[in-house]
Each structure stands twice: as structure tokens, then as C-alpha cells.
Amino acid sequence: DAGVTQSPTHLIKTRGQQVTLRCSPKSGHDTVSWYQQALGQGPQFIFQYYEEEERQRGNFPDRFSGHQFPNYSSELNVNALLLGDSALYLCASRKLGAGNQPQHFGDGTRLSIL
Amino acid sequence: TQLLEQSPQFLSIQEGENLTVYCNSSSVFSSLQWYRQEPGEGPVLLVTVVTGGEVKKLKRLTFQFGDARKDSSLHITAAQPGDTGLYLCAGGINTGTASKLTFGTGTRLQVTL
């Protein structure tokens, strides 16, 4: 039973470019959330997708957008990259409606902006 | 804005010592989760507590959720080098289709021989 998988594991981009990160949720999970973790800090919530719609959003600019596909996988897109976007991007999944079932995290994509 | 503050931020102890990590907030959460994260990996769930006053034990780790569901603590007995890592608490509010986690600032623990 595969857990949450993310790709790529590492990525280097330059300022102004655009990036797409991908996530496959744990089997049986239907809700995907994305988090940004800067070095030395706790993860910060970006947004959450359920039934292919953005359901909740954290304090991130519109440069950050996402998508969820019918198979529950998800993408995170970031446009006009800034140096401050360098971080570990984490994807988490859970089964909605399962009470307080916890979120399970992938190992993240390390994004470096030069 | 919901904030979770963890203390201490850094902790360096020797094998066999006991320690407690605190997670405090002014907000009420539906659940409180503790994760451990190692370099290059995502957070791994240790425990979820949902009832005020709840205490859960996981081998040498004891987790407690405050009566008002605003704070939590993690106590490690007889720490081992394998306990080294970043410990994160995260508060969850599950309403309808929303399930956002608010993470604490993290406690970096180093256990030496």
C-alpha cells in the first residue's frame, strides 16, 4: 500500500520561472493539501483540494495555484518564482468524512530558486 | 489567526535523560497531532489526540491534550539517539470539507551518546 508520493524530489529554477509539482495521495484518500516548509520552520498551509475544487486556502498569493484530478492526484503550480519561494513543498492526504483521521505526508519536493 | 507555539525550540540532551516539549495556543482545535520529521523526509505521524485531557502512550513517548483542547505536551522517557529529529505539533479543525492543519514552530531534538 503506497503512501503519499511526490515528484520530483528536487528541483532548481530561476527567478521568474514557473514550476509544477505533483502528488499522488495515499490509497483510499480523497483530499489533498499542500504545505510550504521553509528551512528551520514548521509547514505552512497553502491550500486543500477535495472533489477537484479548492476548499480552503492559506495566506499565499495568487501565484500559487493548484488542481486535483478525478483520480485524486494533485498538482501545485507556482508562477513568477521568487527567491523566497525556495522551500520544501509537502503534500498531505486524508480520507474526508473519516472523523479526525490524520493527514499523511509525502517526503516533499525541495525547490531551490537561484 | 491561529498560532501554535512550541517550546523549547532546540534541545540537546544525553541518552537516558527525560524531556518534555510543549505546544500552546490561544485557539481551540478539533484534534492535535504530533509528527516527527527527519532531514530530507516528510513529517511522520506519531499520535492524534482529540479529547480534552486525553493521554496517549507510545512506548517511551507520552502525549497529553489539554482539558480546553488548546495545548499539548510530549514527554519522552529515557531518550535514545534514535529520537533525534524535528518534533512538530499540529492543530486540526475539521469542518465540512475543510481539514487545515496549523503547525507549531517545531522543536529540534538532539540526543547524544
Short mmCIF file of C-alpha atoms in Angstrom, two decimals:
data_model
loop_
_atom_site.label_atom_id
_atom_site.label_comp_id
_atom_site.label_asym_id
_atom_site.label_seq_id
_atom_site.Cartn_x
_atom_site.Cartn_y
_atom_site.Cartn_z
CA ASP A 1 0.00 0.00 0.00
CA ALA A 2 1.82 3.06 -1.30
CA GLY A 3 1.80 6.15 0.83
CA VAL A 4 1.77 9.70 -0.46
CA THR A 5 4.20 10.10 -3.35
CA GLN A 6 5.56 13.38 -4.69
CA SER A 7 7.59 14.27 -7.73
CA PRO A 8 10.14 15.48 -8.44
CA THR A 9 12.19 15.13 -5.25
CA HIS A 10 14.42 18.09 -6.08
CA LEU A 11 14.08 20.98 -8.49
CA ILE A 12 16.18 24.03 -9.30
CA LYS A 13 14.60 27.04 -11.01
CA THR A 14 15.49 30.68 -11.58
CA ARG A 15 13.54 33.76 -10.62
CA GLY A 16 10.55 34.48 -12.83
CA GLN A 17 10.12 30.90 -14.00
CA GLN A 18 7.11 28.70 -13.38
CA VAL A 19 7.04 25.29 -11.69
CA THR A 20 4.61 22.38 -11.35
CA LEU A 21 4.85 19.88 -8.51
CA ARG A 22 2.90 16.63 -8.42
CA CYS A 23 1.33 14.49 -5.72
CA SER A 24 -0.39 11.12 -5.59
CA PRO A 25 -2.38 10.59 -2.40
CA LYS A 26 -2.34 7.51 -0.24
CA SER A 27 -4.65 4.77 -1.49
CA GLY A 28 -8.21 5.37 -0.31
CA HIS A 29 -7.67 9.07 0.37
CA ASP A 30 -9.65 11.71 -1.48
CA THR A 31 -8.44 15.01 -0.02
CA VAL A 32 -5.09 16.59 -0.79
CA SER A 33 -3.45 19.52 0.96
CA TRP A 34 -0.26 21.36 0.12
CA TYR A 35 2.16 22.92 2.60
CA GLN A 36 5.29 25.05 2.27
CA GLN A 37 8.09 24.45 4.75
CA ALA A 38 10.88 26.99 4.83
CA LEU A 39 14.19 25.96 6.31
CA GLY A 40 14.02 25.69 10.09
CA GLN A 41 10.28 26.32 10.29
CA GLY A 42 7.07 24.34 10.56
CA PRO A 43 4.96 23.71 7.44
CA GLN A 44 2.57 26.47 6.36
CA PHE A 45 -0.79 25.55 4.80
CA ILE A 46 -1.17 26.61 1.16
CA PHE A 47 -4.48 25.10 0.12
CA GLN A 48 -6.64 21.99 0.16
CA TYR A 49 -8.45 20.18 -2.66
CA TYR A 50 -11.46 17.92 -2.49
CA GLU A 51 -13.66 16.76 -5.36
CA GLU A 52 -11.42 18.68 -7.76
CA GLU A 53 -12.17 22.00 -6.08
CA GLU A 54 -10.08 24.25 -3.85
CA ARG A 55 -11.88 24.09 -0.50
CA GLN A 56 -9.64 26.11 1.77
CA ARG A 57 -6.70 28.43 1.25
CA GLY A 58 -3.95 29.77 3.43
CA ASN A 59 -2.25 33.14 3.24
CA PHE A 60 -0.50 32.66 -0.10
CA PRO A 61 -0.66 34.90 -3.19
CA ASP A 62 -2.46 34.01 -6.39
CA ARG A 63 0.88 32.95 -7.89
CA PHE A 64 0.21 29.71 -6.09
CA SER A 65 -2.48 27.64 -7.78
CA GLY A 66 -3.45 24.03 -7.89
CA HIS A 67 -5.51 21.33 -9.43
CA GLN A 68 -6.97 18.00 -8.43
CA PHE A 69 -7.71 15.30 -10.97
CA PRO A 70 -10.50 12.70 -10.98
CA ASN A 71 -8.06 10.07 -9.66
CA TYR A 72 -7.47 12.37 -6.62
CA SER A 73 -3.90 13.22 -7.61
CA SER A 74 -2.95 16.87 -7.44
CA GLU A 75 -0.61 19.50 -8.83
CA LEU A 76 0.78 22.66 -7.29
CA ASN A 77 1.74 25.42 -9.70
CA VAL A 78 3.80 28.45 -8.78
CA ASN A 79 4.24 31.29 -11.27
CA ALA A 80 6.78 34.13 -11.35
CA LEU A 81 9.07 32.40 -8.88
CA LEU A 82 10.78 34.50 -6.22
CA LEU A 83 13.88 33.69 -4.19
CA GLY A 84 11.61 33.40 -1.14
CA ASP A 85 9.75 30.52 -2.73
CA SER A 86 12.72 28.28 -2.01
CA ALA A 87 11.37 25.68 0.39
CA LEU A 88 10.28 22.08 0.88
CA TYR A 89 6.80 21.62 -0.57
CA LEU A 90 4.81 18.94 1.16
CA CYS A 91 1.69 17.17 0.02
CA ALA A 92 -0.64 15.53 2.53
CA SER A 93 -3.72 13.39 2.03
CA ARG A 94 -6.59 12.08 4.10
CA LYS A 95 -10.00 10.50 3.74
CA LEU A 96 -12.70 13.11 4.18
CA GLY A 97 -15.59 12.24 6.43
CA ALA A 98 -13.48 9.84 8.45
CA GLY A 99 -13.72 11.87 11.63
CA ASN A 100 -10.40 13.05 12.93
CA GLN A 101 -8.35 10.83 10.68
CA PRO A 102 -4.88 12.36 10.40
CA GLN A 103 -3.18 13.65 7.31
CA HIS A 104 -0.36 11.56 5.86
CA PHE A 105 2.58 13.38 4.32
CA GLY A 106 4.84 12.68 1.40
CA ASP A 107 8.58 13.31 1.55
CA GLY A 108 8.20 16.57 -0.31
CA THR A 109 9.78 18.37 -3.23
CA ARG A 110 12.80 20.51 -2.43
CA LEU A 111 12.55 23.63 -4.60
CA SER A 112 15.56 25.89 -4.92
CA ILE A 113 15.31 29.26 -6.66
CA LEU A 114 18.51 30.80 -7.98
CA THR B 1 -5.06 33.81 13.04
CA GLN B 2 -4.36 30.55 14.81
CA LEU B 3 -0.86 30.16 16.13
CA LEU B 4 0.83 27.25 17.82
CA GLU B 5 3.95 27.95 19.81
CA GLN B 6 6.32 25.18 20.75
CA SER B 7 8.96 25.24 23.42
CA PRO B 8 11.79 24.76 23.60
CA GLN B 9 12.90 25.42 20.02
CA PHE B 10 16.11 23.44 20.47
CA LEU B 11 17.03 20.72 22.91
CA SER B 12 20.30 18.84 23.19
CA ILE B 13 20.40 16.08 25.78
CA GLN B 14 22.28 12.93 26.57
CA GLU B 15 20.99 9.41 26.14
CA GLY B 16 18.86 8.32 29.09
CA GLU B 17 17.58 11.76 30.03
CA ASN B 18 13.89 12.70 30.11
CA LEU B 19 12.39 15.69 28.31
CA THR B 20 9.11 17.47 27.73
CA VAL B 21 8.08 19.52 24.71
CA TYR B 22 5.19 21.95 24.99
CA CYS B 23 2.73 23.13 22.37
CA ASN B 24 0.50 26.10 23.27
CA SER B 25 -2.21 28.05 21.50
CA SER B 26 -4.97 30.52 22.24
CA SER B 27 -7.25 28.64 19.83
CA VAL B 28 -9.33 25.50 20.34
CA PHE B 29 -8.65 22.63 17.97
CA SER B 30 -10.72 19.59 16.98
CA SER B 31 -7.61 17.45 17.21
CA LEU B 32 -3.94 17.78 17.96
CA GLN B 33 -1.35 15.77 16.12
CA TRP B 34 2.33 15.22 16.81
CA TYR B 35 4.74 14.50 13.98
CA ARG B 36 8.46 13.75 13.81
CA GLN B 37 10.43 14.85 10.79
CA GLU B 38 13.93 13.82 9.79
CA PRO B 39 16.13 15.63 7.26
CA GLY B 40 15.02 15.07 3.67
CA GLU B 41 11.75 13.45 4.67
CA GLY B 42 8.18 14.48 5.28
CA PRO B 43 6.59 14.59 8.74
CA VAL B 44 5.65 11.18 10.11
CA LEU B 45 2.61 10.97 12.36
CA LEU B 46 3.27 9.89 15.95
CA VAL B 47 -0.16 10.34 17.53
CA THR B 48 -3.52 12.09 17.29
CA VAL B 49 -5.37 13.28 20.39
CA VAL B 50 -8.94 14.51 20.16
CA THR B 51 -10.47 14.59 23.66
CA GLY B 52 -9.64 17.26 26.23
CA GLY B 53 -7.48 15.74 28.96
CA GLU B 54 -6.62 12.73 26.83
CA VAL B 55 -3.32 10.96 27.48
CA LYS B 56 -1.77 8.55 24.99
CA LYS B 57 1.38 6.49 25.37
CA LEU B 58 3.57 5.21 22.58
CA LYS B 59 6.40 3.18 24.12
CA ARG B 60 8.62 5.80 25.79
CA LEU B 61 6.55 8.73 24.47
CA THR B 62 3.59 10.18 26.42
CA PHE B 63 1.26 12.68 24.80
CA GLN B 64 -1.30 14.82 26.60
CA PHE B 65 -4.04 17.07 25.25
CA GLY B 66 -5.06 19.95 27.49
CA ASP B 67 -8.51 19.99 29.07
CA ALA B 68 -9.51 23.02 26.96
CA ARG B 69 -8.04 21.47 23.76
CA LYS B 70 -5.70 24.42 23.29
CA ASP B 71 -2.40 22.92 24.35
CA SER B 72 -0.48 19.68 24.39
CA SER B 73 2.74 18.16 25.67
CA LEU B 74 5.06 15.40 24.57
CA HIS B 75 7.17 13.68 27.21
CA ILE B 76 10.00 11.33 26.27
CA THR B 77 11.40 9.00 28.90
CA ALA B 78 14.97 7.74 28.69
CA ALA B 79 15.74 9.41 25.37
CA GLN B 80 17.75 7.50 22.79
CA PRO B 81 19.81 8.73 19.80
CA GLY B 82 17.06 7.39 17.54
CA ASP B 83 14.71 10.01 19.00
CA THR B 84 16.73 12.76 17.32
CA GLY B 85 14.65 14.82 14.92
CA LEU B 86 12.28 17.73 14.49
CA TYR B 87 9.09 17.37 16.54
CA LEU B 88 6.06 19.22 15.23
CA CYS B 89 2.67 19.68 16.81
CA ALA B 90 -0.26 20.49 14.53
CA GLY B 91 -3.78 21.58 15.38
CA GLY B 92 -6.62 20.47 13.17
CA ILE B 93 -10.04 21.97 12.67
CA ASN B 94 -12.28 19.69 10.63
CA THR B 95 -15.43 21.43 9.42
CA GLY B 96 -17.30 20.11 6.43
CA THR B 97 -14.80 19.72 3.62
CA ALA B 98 -12.05 21.70 5.37
CA SER B 99 -9.20 19.98 7.17
CA LYS B 100 -6.43 22.52 7.53
CA LEU B 101 -3.54 21.80 9.86
CA THR B 102 -1.84 24.64 11.72
CA PHE B 103 1.70 23.65 12.62
CA GLY B 104 3.80 24.75 15.52
CA THR B 105 7.24 26.24 15.15
CA GLY B 106 8.90 22.90 15.85
CA THR B 107 11.32 21.56 18.45
CA ARG B 108 14.63 20.26 17.21
CA LEU B 109 15.85 17.47 19.50
CA GLN B 110 19.35 16.04 19.51
CA VAL B 111 20.15 13.05 21.68
CA THR B 112 23.82 12.21 22.06
CA LEU B 113 25.55 9.14 23.47
#
